[in-house]
mmCIF file of C-alpha atoms in Angstrom:
data_model
loop_
_atom_site.group_PDB
_atom_site.id
_atom_site.type_symbol
_atom_site.label_atom_id
_atom_site.label_comp_id
_atom_site.label_asym_id
_atom_site.label_seq_id
_atom_site.Cartn_x
_atom_site.Cartn_y
_atom_site.Cartn_z
ATOM 1 C CA MET A 1 0.000 0.000 0.000
ATOM 2 C CA SER A 2 1.342 3.444 -0.874
ATOM 3 C CA ALA A 3 2.010 6.211 1.648
ATOM 4 C CA ARG A 4 -1.125 8.017 0.391
ATOM 5 C CA ASP A 5 -3.224 4.901 1.011
ATOM 6 C CA TRP A 6 -1.826 4.512 4.538
ATOM 7 C CA LYS A 7 -2.798 8.074 5.293
ATOM 8 C CA ASP A 8 -6.425 7.146 4.507
ATOM 9 C CA GLN A 9 -6.217 4.295 7.026
ATOM 10 C CA LEU A 10 -4.820 6.353 9.914
ATOM 11 C CA THR A 11 -8.135 7.390 11.442
ATOM 12 C CA ALA A 12 -9.468 3.841 11.359
ATOM 13 C CA TYR A 13 -6.182 2.657 12.894
ATOM 14 C CA ILE A 14 -6.455 5.177 15.732
ATOM 15 C CA ASP A 15 -10.103 4.134 16.245
ATOM 16 C CA GLY A 16 -9.100 0.476 16.444
ATOM 17 C CA GLU A 17 -11.100 -0.362 13.372
ATOM 18 C CA LEU A 18 -8.344 -1.870 11.232
ATOM 19 C CA GLY A 19 -7.883 -5.605 10.981
ATOM 20 C CA ALA A 20 -4.889 -7.107 12.791
ATOM 21 C CA GLU A 21 -2.750 -7.664 9.668
ATOM 22 C CA GLU A 22 -3.527 -4.233 8.247
ATOM 23 C CA ALA A 23 -2.710 -2.579 11.565
ATOM 24 C CA ARG A 24 0.612 -4.393 11.718
ATOM 25 C CA GLN A 25 1.580 -3.225 8.236
ATOM 26 C CA LEU A 26 0.567 0.350 9.054
ATOM 27 C CA GLU A 27 2.705 0.305 12.198
ATOM 28 C CA GLN A 28 5.679 -0.746 10.073
ATOM 29 C CA ALA A 29 5.021 2.211 7.772
ATOM 30 C CA LEU A 30 4.713 4.571 10.743
ATOM 31 C CA ALA A 31 8.093 3.415 12.010
ATOM 32 C CA THR A 32 9.808 4.473 8.788
ATOM 33 C CA ASP A 33 7.746 7.419 7.523
ATOM 34 C CA ALA A 34 8.141 10.605 9.618
ATOM 35 C CA GLU A 35 5.477 12.532 7.717
ATOM 36 C CA LEU A 36 2.997 9.707 8.218
ATOM 37 C CA LYS A 37 3.919 9.592 11.896
ATOM 38 C CA ALA A 38 3.382 13.356 12.287
ATOM 39 C CA LEU A 39 -0.049 13.140 10.669
ATOM 40 C CA GLU A 40 -0.953 10.272 12.944
ATOM 41 C CA GLN A 41 -0.030 12.363 15.977
ATOM 42 C CA ARG A 42 -2.097 15.353 14.800
ATOM 43 C CA LEU A 43 -5.101 13.119 14.203
ATOM 44 C CA ARG A 44 -4.747 11.553 17.658
ATOM 45 C CA THR A 45 -4.652 14.992 19.262
ATOM 46 C CA THR A 46 -7.748 16.072 17.323
ATOM 47 C CA ILE A 47 -9.665 12.928 18.228
ATOM 48 C CA GLY A 48 -8.641 13.319 21.872
ATOM 49 C CA ALA A 49 -9.888 16.894 21.944
ATOM 50 C CA MET A 50 -13.331 15.793 20.838
ATOM 51 C CA LYS A 51 -13.714 14.004 24.149
ATOM 52 C CA SER A 52 -13.251 17.270 26.019
ATOM 53 C CA LEU A 53 -16.038 19.119 24.267
ATOM 54 C CA GLU A 54 -19.068 19.870 26.352
ATOM 55 C CA HIS A 55 -22.581 19.200 25.165
ATOM 56 C CA PRO A 56 -25.891 20.773 26.130
ATOM 57 C CA ALA A 57 -27.922 18.804 28.622
ATOM 58 C CA ALA A 58 -31.505 17.984 27.830
ATOM 59 C CA SER A 59 -33.984 20.214 29.629
ATOM 60 C CA PRO A 60 -36.825 18.779 31.773
ATOM 61 C CA ALA A 61 -39.208 20.370 29.287
ATOM 62 C CA LEU A 62 -38.099 17.860 26.659
ATOM 63 C CA ARG A 63 -39.228 14.918 28.765
ATOM 64 C CA ARG A 64 -42.575 16.533 29.478
ATOM 65 C CA ALA A 65 -43.122 17.345 25.813
ATOM 66 C CA VAL A 66 -42.261 13.835 24.640
ATOM 67 C CA MET A 67 -44.387 12.101 27.273
ATOM 68 C CA ASN A 68 -47.314 14.377 26.507
ATOM 69 C CA ALA A 69 -46.974 13.679 22.805
ATOM 70 C CA VAL A 70 -46.973 9.894 23.217
ATOM 71 C CA SER A 71 -49.786 9.952 25.777
ATOM 72 C CA VAL A 72 -52.222 11.108 23.090
ATOM 73 C CA PRO A 73 -53.713 7.957 21.587
ATOM 74 C CA THR A 74 -53.229 7.488 17.878
ATOM 75 C CA LEU A 75 -56.242 7.176 15.595
ATOM 76 C CA SER A 76 -55.817 3.402 15.418
ATOM 77 C CA GLU A 77 -55.625 3.187 19.203
ATOM 78 C CA ARG A 78 -58.782 5.282 19.559
ATOM 79 C CA LEU A 79 -60.677 3.160 17.049
ATOM 80 C CA HIS A 80 -59.420 -0.010 18.693
ATOM 81 C CA SER A 81 -60.566 1.116 22.136
ATOM 82 C CA PHE A 82 -63.957 2.307 20.861
ATOM 83 C CA PHE A 83 -64.893 -0.744 18.846
ATOM 84 C CA THR A 84 -64.821 -3.265 21.651
ATOM 85 C CA PRO A 85 -66.829 -6.513 21.306
ATOM 86 C CA SER A 86 -69.403 -5.223 23.788
ATOM 87 C CA ARG A 87 -70.015 -2.276 21.478
ATOM 88 C CA VAL A 88 -69.593 -3.846 18.068
ATOM 89 C CA PHE A 89 -72.325 -6.492 18.457
ATOM 90 C CA PRO A 90 -75.125 -4.136 19.527
ATOM 91 C CA LEU A 91 -74.055 -1.612 16.892
ATOM 92 C CA ALA A 92 -74.138 -4.272 14.201
ATOM 93 C CA MET A 93 -77.603 -5.396 15.319
ATOM 94 C CA ALA A 94 -78.886 -1.837 15.327
ATOM 95 C CA ALA A 95 -77.397 -1.171 11.905
ATOM 96 C CA GLY A 96 -78.947 -4.343 10.523
ATOM 97 C CA ALA A 97 -82.349 -3.442 11.951
ATOM 98 C CA ALA A 98 -82.143 0.042 10.486
ATOM 99 C CA VAL A 99 -81.343 -1.338 7.058
ATOM 100 C CA ALA A 100 -84.252 -3.775 7.272
ATOM 101 C CA VAL A 101 -86.652 -0.986 8.199
ATOM 102 C CA LEU A 102 -85.443 1.177 5.363
ATOM 103 C CA ILE A 103 -85.893 -1.621 2.859
ATOM 104 C CA THR A 104 -89.411 -2.282 4.129
ATOM 105 C CA ILE A 105 -90.398 1.360 3.936
ATOM 106 C CA SER A 106 -88.961 1.617 0.473
ATOM 107 C CA ASN A 107 -90.937 -1.405 -0.728
ATOM 108 C CA GLU A 108 -94.202 -0.106 0.758
ATOM 109 C CA LYS A 109 -93.693 3.286 -0.772
ATOM 110 C CA SER A 110 -93.096 1.932 -4.220
ATOM 111 C CA ALA A 111 -96.198 -0.267 -3.908
ATOM 112 C CA SER A 112 -98.467 2.630 -2.788
ATOM 113 C CA VAL A 113 -97.445 4.967 -5.603
ATOM 114 C CA GLY A 114 -99.342 2.752 -8.062
ATOM 115 C CA GLY A 115 -102.820 3.455 -6.413
ATOM 116 C CA GLY A 116 -103.211 0.414 -4.302
ATOM 117 C CA GLY A 117 -102.341 -2.352 -6.685
ATOM 118 C CA GLY A 118 -100.227 -3.359 -9.573
ATOM 119 C CA ASP A 119 -101.296 -5.119 -12.743
ATOM 120 C CA PRO A 120 -98.783 -7.831 -13.457
ATOM 121 C CA LEU A 121 -100.117 -8.373 -16.973
ATOM 122 C CA LEU A 122 -99.849 -4.725 -17.874
ATOM 123 C CA ALA A 123 -96.412 -4.572 -16.263
ATOM 124 C CA ALA A 124 -95.315 -7.475 -18.403
ATOM 125 C CA GLN A 125 -96.757 -5.870 -21.556
ATOM 126 C CA THR A 126 -95.036 -2.542 -20.875
ATOM 127 C CA GLY A 127 -91.743 -3.921 -19.677
ATOM 128 C CA GLY A 128 -92.474 -2.929 -16.104
ATOM 129 C CA GLU A 129 -93.056 0.733 -16.881
ATOM 130 C CA VAL A 130 -96.843 0.650 -16.290
ATOM 131 C CA GLU A 131 -98.233 -1.214 -13.354
ATOM 132 C CA SER A 132 -101.273 0.675 -11.955
ATOM 133 C CA ILE A 133 -104.696 1.893 -13.109
ATOM 134 C CA ASP A 134 -103.618 5.513 -12.812
ATOM 135 C CA ASP A 135 -100.663 4.823 -15.038
ATOM 136 C CA ARG A 136 -102.974 3.269 -17.649
ATOM 137 C CA ILE A 137 -105.244 6.285 -17.695
ATOM 138 C CA LEU A 138 -102.276 8.557 -18.086
ATOM 139 C CA VAL A 139 -100.929 6.527 -20.966
ATOM 140 C CA ALA A 140 -104.340 6.485 -22.650
ATOM 141 C CA GLN A 141 -104.680 10.216 -22.345
ATOM 142 C CA ASN A 142 -101.245 10.703 -23.822
ATOM 143 C CA MET A 143 -101.958 8.323 -26.652
ATOM 144 C CA GLU A 144 -105.184 10.160 -27.415
ATOM 145 C CA MET A 145 -103.288 13.411 -27.476
ATOM 146 C CA LEU A 146 -100.697 11.951 -29.818
ATOM 147 C CA GLU A 147 -103.429 10.737 -32.176
ATOM 148 C CA ASP A 148 -104.957 14.216 -32.284
ATOM 149 C CA MET A 149 -101.607 15.782 -32.982
ATOM 150 C CA GLU A 150 -100.998 13.374 -35.831
ATOM 151 C CA LEU A 151 -104.449 13.982 -37.266
ATOM 152 C CA LEU A 152 -104.011 17.712 -37.217
ATOM 153 C CA ASP A 153 -100.426 17.497 -38.421
ATOM 154 C CA LEU A 154 -99.162 19.268 -35.350
ATOM 155 C CA ASP A 155 -95.699 18.702 -33.956
ATOM 156 C CA ALA A 156 -94.795 21.785 -31.958
ATOM 157 C CA PRO A 157 -94.748 21.640 -28.143
ATOM 158 C CA GLY A 158 -96.974 24.732 -27.974
ATOM 159 C CA ASP A 159 -99.648 22.875 -29.913
ATOM 160 C CA ILE A 160 -100.201 20.590 -26.914
ATOM 161 C CA GLU A 161 -102.303 23.387 -25.394
ATOM 162 C CA VAL A 162 -104.512 23.334 -28.499
ATOM 163 C CA ILE A 163 -105.014 19.607 -28.233
ATOM 164 C CA ALA A 164 -105.816 19.828 -24.547
ATOM 165 C CA ALA A 165 -108.366 22.546 -25.265
ATOM 166 C CA LEU A 166 -109.768 20.447 -28.091
ATOM 167 C CA HIS A 167 -110.868 17.780 -25.662
ATOM 168 C CA GLU A 168 -112.552 20.425 -23.537
ATOM 169 C CA LEU A 169 -114.457 21.597 -26.592
ATOM 170 C CA LYS A 170 -115.514 18.021 -27.284
ATOM 171 C CA GLU A 171 -116.930 17.741 -23.821
ATOM 172 C CA VAL A 172 -118.786 21.050 -24.000
ATOM 173 C CA THR A 173 -120.139 20.611 -27.481
ATOM 174 C CA PRO A 174 -123.142 18.367 -27.366
ATOM 175 C CA MET B 1 -28.227 -3.049 28.827
ATOM 176 C CA GLN B 2 -28.347 -4.036 25.184
ATOM 177 C CA ASP B 3 -30.675 -6.954 25.821
ATOM 178 C CA ASP B 4 -32.674 -4.883 28.262
ATOM 179 C CA ASP B 5 -33.142 -2.136 25.668
ATOM 180 C CA ALA B 6 -34.413 -4.696 23.165
ATOM 181 C CA ARG B 7 -36.791 -6.153 25.747
ATOM 182 C CA LEU B 8 -38.075 -2.710 26.646
ATOM 183 C CA MET B 9 -38.541 -1.829 23.006
ATOM 184 C CA LEU B 10 -40.656 -4.925 22.469
ATOM 185 C CA GLU B 11 -42.824 -3.704 25.330
ATOM 186 C CA VAL B 12 -43.044 -0.302 23.683
ATOM 187 C CA SER B 13 -44.218 -1.975 20.483
ATOM 188 C CA LYS B 14 -47.204 -3.219 22.505
ATOM 189 C CA GLY B 15 -47.974 0.315 23.611
ATOM 190 C CA ASN B 16 -46.214 0.185 26.975
ATOM 191 C CA ARG B 17 -45.513 3.810 27.779
ATOM 192 C CA ASP B 18 -43.665 3.048 31.007
ATOM 193 C CA ALA B 19 -41.110 1.018 29.064
ATOM 194 C CA PHE B 20 -40.791 3.897 26.637
ATOM 195 C CA ALA B 21 -40.117 6.300 29.508
ATOM 196 C CA VAL B 22 -37.221 4.118 30.686
ATOM 197 C CA LEU B 23 -35.700 4.052 27.211
ATOM 198 C CA PHE B 24 -36.158 7.787 26.897
ATOM 199 C CA ASP B 25 -34.356 8.470 30.166
ATOM 200 C CA ARG B 26 -31.476 6.226 29.129
ATOM 201 C CA HIS B 27 -30.925 7.676 25.688
ATOM 202 C CA GLN B 28 -32.183 11.246 25.696
ATOM 203 C CA ALA B 29 -28.729 12.731 26.322
ATOM 204 C CA SER B 30 -27.264 10.853 23.339
ATOM 205 C CA VAL B 31 -30.032 11.902 21.014
ATOM 206 C CA VAL B 32 -29.920 15.530 22.101
ATOM 207 C CA ARG B 33 -26.135 15.536 21.705
ATOM 208 C CA PHE B 34 -26.388 14.035 18.222
ATOM 209 C CA CYS B 35 -29.119 16.452 17.149
ATOM 210 C CA HIS B 36 -27.094 19.345 18.537
ATOM 211 C CA ARG B 37 -23.990 18.384 16.579
ATOM 212 C CA PHE B 38 -25.983 17.706 13.444
ATOM 213 C CA SER B 39 -28.052 20.879 13.462
ATOM 214 C CA GLY B 40 -25.461 23.214 15.001
ATOM 215 C CA SER B 41 -28.124 24.630 17.287
ATOM 216 C CA SER B 42 -28.726 23.611 20.881
ATOM 217 C CA ALA B 43 -32.198 25.191 20.757
ATOM 218 C CA HIS B 44 -33.179 23.259 17.670
ATOM 219 C CA ALA B 45 -31.614 20.095 19.054
ATOM 220 C CA GLU B 46 -34.412 19.580 21.557
ATOM 221 C CA GLU B 47 -37.101 20.030 18.922
ATOM 222 C CA LEU B 48 -35.395 17.431 16.754
ATOM 223 C CA ALA B 49 -34.901 15.106 19.707
ATOM 224 C CA GLN B 50 -38.577 15.379 20.604
ATOM 225 C CA ASP B 51 -39.578 14.453 17.062
ATOM 226 C CA VAL B 52 -37.147 11.531 17.110
ATOM 227 C CA PHE B 53 -38.510 10.025 20.302
ATOM 228 C CA VAL B 54 -42.115 10.450 19.226
ATOM 229 C CA LYS B 55 -41.265 8.655 15.987
ATOM 230 C CA VAL B 56 -39.558 5.873 17.918
ATOM 231 C CA PHE B 57 -42.763 5.393 19.890
ATOM 232 C CA ARG B 58 -45.060 5.589 16.878
ATOM 233 C CA TYR B 59 -42.924 3.212 14.774
ATOM 234 C CA ALA B 60 -42.096 0.805 17.582
ATOM 235 C CA ARG B 61 -43.796 -2.032 15.715
ATOM 236 C CA THR B 62 -41.159 -1.813 12.987
ATOM 237 C CA TYR B 63 -38.334 -2.549 15.443
ATOM 238 C CA GLN B 64 -36.602 -5.843 14.760
ATOM 239 C CA PRO B 65 -35.491 -7.485 18.038
ATOM 240 C CA ASN B 66 -32.345 -8.902 16.431
ATOM 241 C CA ALA B 67 -30.994 -5.359 15.918
ATOM 242 C CA LYS B 68 -29.479 -3.255 18.668
ATOM 243 C CA PHE B 69 -31.890 -0.671 19.951
ATOM 244 C CA LYS B 70 -29.250 2.047 19.678
ATOM 245 C CA THR B 71 -28.844 1.283 15.975
ATOM 246 C CA PHE B 72 -32.608 1.605 15.499
ATOM 247 C CA LEU B 73 -32.698 4.789 17.554
ATOM 248 C CA PHE B 74 -29.911 6.468 15.624
ATOM 249 C CA ARG B 75 -31.328 5.384 12.309
ATOM 250 C CA VAL B 76 -34.548 7.188 13.215
ATOM 251 C CA ALA B 77 -32.549 10.187 14.469
ATOM 252 C CA THR B 78 -30.295 10.348 11.404
ATOM 253 C CA ASN B 79 -33.135 10.003 8.937
ATOM 254 C CA HIS B 80 -35.143 12.646 10.739
ATOM 255 C CA CYS B 81 -32.231 15.097 10.890
ATOM 256 C CA LEU B 82 -31.385 14.481 7.238
ATOM 257 C CA ASN B 83 -34.994 15.046 6.218
ATOM 258 C CA GLU B 84 -35.172 18.246 8.214
ATOM 259 C CA ALA B 85 -31.929 19.444 6.648
ATOM 260 C CA ARG B 86 -33.253 18.714 3.160
ATOM 261 C CA ARG B 87 -36.435 20.600 3.994
ATOM 262 C CA GLY B 88 -34.192 23.595 4.462
ATOM 263 C CA VAL B 89 -34.686 24.043 8.190
ATOM 264 C CA ALA B 90 -32.438 26.954 9.132
ATOM 265 C CA LYS B 91 -29.205 26.068 10.827
ATOM 266 C CA ARG B 92 -27.287 28.402 13.059
ATOM 267 C CA GLU B 93 -24.187 29.515 11.205
ATOM 268 C CA VAL B 94 -21.266 29.374 13.582
ATOM 269 C CA SER B 95 -18.480 31.830 12.957
ATOM 270 C CA ALA B 96 -15.315 30.763 14.730
ATOM 271 C CA THR B 97 -13.089 33.465 16.165
ATOM 272 C CA PRO B 98 -9.612 32.934 14.713
ATOM 273 C CA ALA B 99 -6.822 32.607 17.249
ATOM 274 C CA THR B 100 -3.743 34.797 16.923
ATOM 275 C CA SER B 101 -0.570 33.298 15.523
ATOM 276 C CA ASP B 102 1.004 33.481 18.977
ATOM 277 C CA GLY B 103 -2.025 32.045 20.668
ATOM 278 C CA PRO B 104 -1.912 28.816 22.667
ATOM 279 C CA ASN B 105 -2.566 25.449 21.117
ATOM 280 C CA LEU B 106 -6.333 25.038 21.259
ATOM 281 C CA LEU B 107 -6.223 21.284 21.428
ATOM 282 C CA GLU B 108 -3.781 21.093 24.307
ATOM 283 C CA GLN B 109 -5.539 23.790 26.330
ATOM 284 C CA SER B 110 -9.066 22.455 25.998
ATOM 285 C CA ALA B 111 -8.423 19.129 27.687
ATOM 286 C CA SER B 112 -8.003 20.689 31.166
ATOM 287 C CA ALA B 113 -9.808 24.013 30.979
ATOM 288 C CA GLU B 114 -10.123 25.461 34.477
ATOM 289 C CA THR B 115 -9.109 29.135 34.408
ATOM 290 C CA PRO B 116 -11.197 31.762 32.592
ATOM 291 C CA HIS B 117 -8.496 31.899 29.950
ATOM 292 C CA GLU B 118 -8.681 28.179 29.489
ATOM 293 C CA THR B 119 -12.452 28.382 29.418
ATOM 294 C CA MET B 120 -12.205 30.866 26.599
ATOM 295 C CA GLU B 121 -9.893 28.538 24.702
ATOM 296 C CA ALA B 122 -12.359 25.709 25.210
ATOM 297 C CA GLN B 123 -15.086 27.918 23.820
ATOM 298 C CA GLU B 124 -12.952 28.734 20.800
ATOM 299 C CA LEU B 125 -12.344 25.054 20.223
ATOM 300 C CA GLU B 126 -16.080 24.457 20.459
ATOM 301 C CA ARG B 127 -16.737 27.126 17.859
ATOM 302 C CA ALA B 128 -14.020 25.744 15.585
ATOM 303 C CA VAL B 129 -15.440 22.244 15.748
ATOM 304 C CA ALA B 130 -19.001 23.458 15.262
ATOM 305 C CA ALA B 131 -17.953 25.499 12.242
ATOM 306 C CA ALA B 132 -16.076 22.538 10.782
ATOM 307 C CA LEU B 133 -19.118 20.303 11.251
ATOM 308 C CA MET B 134 -21.342 22.743 9.375
ATOM 309 C CA LYS B 135 -18.975 22.679 6.426
ATOM 310 C CA MET B 136 -19.102 18.897 6.098
ATOM 311 C CA SER B 137 -21.573 16.917 4.076
ATOM 312 C CA GLU B 138 -24.560 15.700 6.105
ATOM 313 C CA ARG B 139 -23.433 12.074 5.966
ATOM 314 C CA GLU B 140 -19.914 12.989 7.104
ATOM 315 C CA ARG B 141 -21.388 15.010 9.951
ATOM 316 C CA ALA B 142 -23.671 12.176 11.006
ATOM 317 C CA ALA B 143 -20.887 9.565 10.812
ATOM 318 C CA PHE B 144 -18.403 11.796 12.659
ATOM 319 C CA SER B 145 -20.907 12.609 15.404
ATOM 320 C CA MET B 146 -21.856 8.989 15.970
ATOM 321 C CA CYS B 147 -18.192 7.951 16.060
ATOM 322 C CA ARG B 148 -16.663 10.810 18.054
ATOM 323 C CA PHE B 149 -19.498 11.760 20.430
ATOM 324 C CA GLU B 150 -21.457 8.527 20.777
ATOM 325 C CA GLY B 151 -18.580 6.072 20.610
ATOM 326 C CA MET B 152 -20.316 3.913 18.038
ATOM 327 C CA ALA B 153 -18.350 1.332 16.064
ATOM 328 C CA TYR B 154 -17.946 1.675 12.304
ATOM 329 C CA ARG B 155 -20.096 -1.409 11.778
ATOM 330 C CA GLU B 156 -22.967 0.109 13.769
ATOM 331 C CA ILE B 157 -22.644 3.408 11.935
ATOM 332 C CA ALA B 158 -22.741 1.530 8.635
ATOM 333 C CA GLN B 159 -26.045 -0.064 9.691
ATOM 334 C CA VAL B 160 -27.468 3.307 10.662
ATOM 335 C CA LEU B 161 -26.436 4.958 7.414
ATOM 336 C CA ASP B 162 -27.198 1.877 5.320
ATOM 337 C CA ALA B 163 -23.646 2.013 3.982
ATOM 338 C CA THR B 164 -20.635 -0.270 3.829
ATOM 339 C CA GLU B 165 -17.997 -0.211 6.550
ATOM 340 C CA SER B 166 -15.473 0.910 3.951
ATOM 341 C CA ALA B 167 -17.664 3.891 3.076
ATOM 342 C CA VAL B 168 -18.038 4.764 6.755
ATOM 343 C CA LYS B 169 -14.271 4.542 7.215
ATOM 344 C CA SER B 170 -13.821 7.091 4.423
ATOM 345 C CA LEU B 171 -16.529 9.386 5.774
ATOM 346 C CA ILE B 172 -15.032 9.446 9.264
ATOM 347 C CA HIS B 173 -11.465 9.897 8.014
ATOM 348 C CA ARG B 174 -12.398 12.828 5.791
ATOM 349 C CA ALA B 175 -14.435 14.421 8.548
ATOM 350 C CA THR B 176 -11.670 14.012 11.126
ATOM 351 C CA VAL B 177 -9.048 15.464 8.773
ATOM 352 C CA HIS B 178 -11.411 18.356 8.057
ATOM 353 C CA VAL B 179 -11.845 19.134 11.748
ATOM 354 C CA MET B 180 -8.089 18.841 12.256
ATOM 355 C CA ASN B 181 -7.361 21.280 9.432
ATOM 356 C CA HIS B 182 -10.011 23.668 10.715
ATOM 357 C CA ILE B 183 -8.504 23.775 14.170
ATOM 358 C CA ASP B 184 -4.981 24.126 12.763
ATOM 359 C CA ALA B 185 -6.068 27.088 10.648
ATOM 360 C CA LEU B 186 -7.642 28.847 13.617
ATOM 361 C CA GLU B 187 -4.528 28.357 15.719
ATOM 362 C CA LYS B 188 -2.389 29.883 13.012
ATOM 363 C CA GLY B 189 -4.826 32.689 12.251
ATOM 364 C CA ALA B 190 -5.156 31.462 8.692
ATOM 365 C CA PRO B 191 -8.439 31.387 6.708
ATOM 366 C CA THR B 192 -10.519 28.392 7.686
ATOM 367 C CA PRO B 193 -10.828 25.599 5.138
ATOM 368 C CA GLY B 194 -13.838 25.449 2.831
ATOM 369 C CA ARG B 195 -16.191 22.514 2.598
ATOM 370 C CA SER B 196 -14.852 19.077 3.300
ATOM 371 C CA VAL B 197 -13.696 17.425 0.100
ATOM 372 C CA ALA B 198 -16.129 14.553 -0.247
#
């Protein structure tokens, strides 16, 4: 190893981090190389001085701040402590009951909108779009209106008022 | 103490805050010292140290029992300090007062500072070292601090920095030479060296 390479090993040698064989070879180089020896001495003095440096002591406030910070439960800890078995089961039952009620109400509401009864045959004929008597009347009225519009060659939205009035005239006129 | 630290840390991973308090009391001085040397600010050191310990508690489940607790602790501390440095957290710039050419040898005087004069020399040495640390790369500063002020072995430092032992050897040698040159320059009243040649 060259003198330059040994220089790079000096700090590790001083720190006791060189292997036994490497350390032995470096010591041989130190014995014959004055410049290397002088550098080694300067490094030792520098490293020794580091031990004499003072460092700031931690204040009591640091301990308080850290302990306060870790005493606050994390989100996962809060969820874990809230959802205990004694709470989860009743909550699940209540949630299930609420869903069942909502489904029931929804079914009843959709059944009552059709005027008290659905016509399965009509529903089948209309692809499910018409189920009740009220719906049939509405469809018939619309179909009648469409026939009138076709007869009179009308196709503007404003003409719907004319057609509606036409039926009124039919009723009035004997 | 090593095995006891690992045992305590396993308790911390289960949420045991009493075990955490014991670990904190054992290692707070080291962490504050490291954060102080890394940041160059004693005021900022405690903020960093607080963050480090809170992270240790929060990430306790990631601790592997086969690793030394101190290695885990300093990995958290190093990563946190490096992240803060990269975020551009302001560091105190230390300006060392150059010694006169006839002034006493700073290194020889500091070791047994008792008189006011010696105290002043110790303070000058402190400023010289702090200034030298701020001119190093962050990895050199971390490696030097762990080696010189925490007494950690190169192998442990390599684990903390996720580097090879050979790389750590180079980091510490360069950093030590840099500090040496910085102190020499101040003693001679010469301009202080620039950044460490990495």
